[in-house]
Short mmCIF file of C-alpha atoms in Angstrom, two decimals:
data_model
loop_
_atom_site.label_atom_id
_atom_site.label_comp_id
_atom_site.label_asym_id
_atom_site.label_seq_id
_atom_site.Cartn_x
_atom_site.Cartn_y
_atom_site.Cartn_z
CA MET A 1 164.80 24.12 -3.84
CA ARG A 2 167.55 24.05 -1.21
CA VAL A 3 171.10 23.14 -2.29
CA LEU A 4 174.19 22.42 -0.22
CA GLY A 5 177.19 23.47 -2.30
CA ILE A 6 180.48 21.85 -1.31
CA ASP A 7 183.96 22.91 -2.38
CA PRO A 8 185.92 19.81 -1.31
CA GLY A 9 189.25 20.20 0.37
CA LEU A 10 191.19 18.27 2.97
CA THR A 11 192.33 21.28 5.00
CA ARG A 12 189.32 23.53 4.29
CA CYS A 13 186.07 22.24 2.82
CA GLY A 14 183.69 25.05 1.84
CA LEU A 15 180.01 24.57 2.70
CA GLY A 16 177.22 26.83 1.48
CA VAL A 17 173.45 26.46 1.53
CA VAL A 18 171.31 28.44 -0.91
CA GLU A 19 167.62 28.38 -1.77
CA SER A 20 165.85 29.29 -4.97
CA ARG A 21 163.51 32.28 -4.98
CA PRO A 22 160.99 33.39 -7.61
CA GLY A 23 162.43 35.17 -10.61
CA ARG A 24 165.63 33.12 -10.90
CA ARG A 25 166.95 34.49 -7.64
CA ALA A 26 168.95 32.76 -4.93
CA ALA A 27 169.04 33.38 -1.18
CA LEU A 28 171.75 32.61 1.35
CA VAL A 29 170.74 30.17 4.07
CA ASP A 30 174.11 29.38 5.67
CA VAL A 31 177.80 29.35 4.86
CA GLY A 32 180.91 27.98 6.55
CA VAL A 33 184.00 25.83 6.32
CA ALA A 34 184.82 22.38 7.68
CA ARG A 35 188.47 22.10 8.70
CA SER A 36 190.92 19.34 9.50
CA ALA A 37 194.29 19.59 11.20
CA VAL A 38 197.20 19.37 8.76
CA GLU A 39 199.27 17.38 11.26
CA ALA A 40 196.54 14.73 11.79
CA GLU A 41 196.60 11.34 10.07
CA LEU A 42 194.60 11.09 6.83
CA PRO A 43 191.80 8.89 8.25
CA ASP A 44 191.31 11.36 11.12
CA ARG A 45 191.25 14.30 8.71
CA LEU A 46 188.63 12.60 6.53
CA LEU A 47 186.60 11.76 9.64
CA ALA A 48 186.69 15.39 10.82
CA ILE A 49 185.48 16.68 7.45
CA GLY A 50 182.91 13.88 7.17
CA VAL A 51 181.41 14.55 10.59
CA GLU A 52 181.00 18.23 9.76
CA VAL A 53 179.48 17.48 6.32
CA GLU A 54 177.02 15.08 7.97
CA ARG A 55 176.10 17.77 10.51
CA TRP A 56 175.41 20.21 7.67
CA LEU A 57 173.34 17.65 5.77
CA ASP A 58 171.25 16.88 8.85
CA ARG A 59 170.79 20.53 9.81
CA ALA A 60 170.23 22.05 6.35
CA ARG A 61 168.18 19.16 4.94
CA PRO A 62 169.04 20.04 1.32
CA ASP A 63 167.14 18.77 -1.71
CA ALA A 64 170.46 18.32 -3.52
CA VAL A 65 174.22 18.53 -3.07
CA ALA A 66 176.33 20.38 -5.64
CA LEU A 67 179.93 19.20 -5.48
CA GLU A 68 182.91 20.50 -7.42
CA ARG A 69 184.19 17.85 -9.79
CA VAL A 70 187.79 16.90 -9.10
CA PHE A 71 190.04 17.71 -12.02
CA ALA A 72 193.69 16.99 -12.75
CA GLN A 73 196.19 19.39 -11.28
CA HIS A 74 199.95 19.37 -11.15
CA ASN A 75 199.91 18.58 -7.44
CA VAL A 76 198.83 14.92 -7.19
CA ARG A 77 198.69 15.11 -3.40
CA THR A 78 196.13 17.94 -3.55
CA VAL A 79 194.04 16.05 -6.11
CA MET A 80 194.07 12.91 -3.97
CA GLY A 81 192.91 14.75 -0.85
CA THR A 82 190.18 16.55 -2.77
CA ALA A 83 189.01 13.29 -4.36
CA GLN A 84 188.96 11.54 -0.99
CA VAL A 85 186.88 14.32 0.57
CA SER A 86 184.52 14.17 -2.44
CA GLY A 87 184.02 10.46 -1.77
CA VAL A 88 183.21 11.13 1.90
CA VAL A 89 180.66 13.76 0.82
CA MET A 90 179.03 11.44 -1.71
CA VAL A 91 178.71 8.64 0.84
CA ALA A 92 177.17 10.96 3.44
CA ALA A 93 174.66 12.33 0.92
CA ALA A 94 173.81 8.87 -0.45
CA ALA A 95 173.17 7.57 3.07
CA ARG A 96 170.50 10.27 3.38
CA GLY A 97 169.03 9.78 -0.08
CA VAL A 98 170.19 13.23 -1.23
CA PRO A 99 171.20 13.40 -4.91
CA VAL A 100 174.68 14.72 -5.71
CA THR A 101 175.61 16.56 -8.89
CA LEU A 102 179.21 17.22 -9.87
CA HIS A 103 179.91 20.57 -11.52
CA THR A 104 183.14 21.58 -13.25
CA PRO A 105 184.87 24.80 -12.21
CA SER A 106 184.26 26.35 -15.65
CA GLU A 107 180.56 25.45 -15.47
CA VAL A 108 180.28 27.17 -12.08
CA LYS A 109 182.11 30.25 -13.35
CA ALA A 110 179.85 30.46 -16.41
CA ALA A 111 176.68 30.12 -14.34
CA VAL A 112 177.70 32.82 -11.88
CA THR A 113 179.56 35.31 -14.11
CA GLY A 114 178.53 34.49 -17.68
CA THR A 115 181.99 33.25 -18.68
CA GLY A 116 183.75 30.00 -17.88
CA ARG A 117 187.12 31.75 -17.74
CA ALA A 118 186.28 34.29 -15.02
CA PRO A 119 188.94 34.89 -12.38
CA LYS A 120 188.25 33.70 -8.84
CA ALA A 121 187.81 37.27 -7.53
CA GLN A 122 185.08 37.98 -10.11
CA VAL A 123 183.20 34.80 -9.14
CA GLN A 124 183.37 35.78 -5.47
CA GLN A 125 182.13 39.32 -6.19
CA MET A 126 179.21 37.95 -8.21
CA VAL A 127 178.31 35.50 -5.42
CA ALA A 128 178.08 38.45 -3.03
CA ARG A 129 176.00 40.45 -5.52
CA ILE A 130 173.65 37.57 -6.39
CA LEU A 131 173.00 36.83 -2.71
CA GLY A 132 172.74 40.50 -1.72
CA LEU A 133 175.71 40.34 0.66
CA ASP A 134 177.66 43.41 1.76
CA GLU A 135 180.96 41.59 1.39
CA VAL A 136 182.46 38.48 -0.18
CA PRO A 137 182.19 35.41 2.09
CA LYS A 138 185.55 34.40 3.56
CA PRO A 139 187.53 32.24 3.18
CA ALA A 140 187.44 31.68 -0.58
CA ASP A 141 186.32 28.06 -0.05
CA ALA A 142 183.06 29.32 1.48
CA ALA A 143 182.38 31.64 -1.47
CA ASP A 144 183.19 28.79 -3.87
CA ALA A 145 180.68 26.53 -2.10
CA LEU A 146 177.98 29.19 -2.52
CA ALA A 147 178.89 29.54 -6.21
CA LEU A 148 178.40 25.77 -6.59
CA GLY A 149 174.96 26.01 -4.99
CA ILE A 150 173.95 28.92 -7.22
CA CYS A 151 175.22 27.05 -10.28
CA HIS A 152 173.10 24.05 -9.36
CA LEU A 153 170.00 26.19 -8.88
CA TRP A 154 170.45 27.93 -12.21
CA ARG A 155 171.85 25.09 -14.34
CA PRO A 156 170.08 21.81 -13.63
CA ALA A 157 172.02 18.64 -14.45
CA THR A 158 169.71 17.85 -17.36
CA SER A 159 170.80 20.99 -19.21
CA ALA A 160 174.32 21.51 -17.91
CA ALA A 161 176.91 20.26 -20.35
CA GLY A 162 179.56 19.40 -17.75
CA ALA A 163 177.36 18.25 -14.88
CA GLN A 164 177.32 14.65 -13.78
CA GLY A 165 174.54 13.60 -11.47
CA THR A 166 174.44 10.76 -9.01
CA HIS A 167 171.34 9.86 -7.13
CA GLY A 168 171.88 8.92 -3.53
CA THR A 169 170.02 5.96 -2.14
CA ALA A 170 169.95 5.23 1.53
CA ALA A 171 171.39 1.86 2.47
CA GLN A 172 168.73 -0.58 3.54
#
């Protein structure tokens, strides 16, 4: 199985592709970040992220998309931008018939480290170890996207307590 993990963000949107290997192992396929200019208007920022996500979907041809579920934060502006990017991702995946599963941050942490309360640095170190990388992928958004992909490979939506799946259907 090939999974495109996406850590949604309006300024930096982490993108990571992983594949399953025999023996509950995961392999890195590709990793990167889609960016938008802070000074640009919101529609242009969403377009920039959306175009890059579509490029990744078309190039990677994933079997599934694992997307971080938006959760309440103190900064409403950050939550809104993250939610809007998540919507763009879901539309792009649905247009290609690729199912999307939403994973909570604690679910991702538990899948990768064994505990849902792991600090960000520990998650990043485990991502590098699981994928056999010499160093942690940078920036953090890229490592987070890979953690989402690994979580999806190891904790299918049917058994993951916090996961919410959506099945994309191409528009006719």
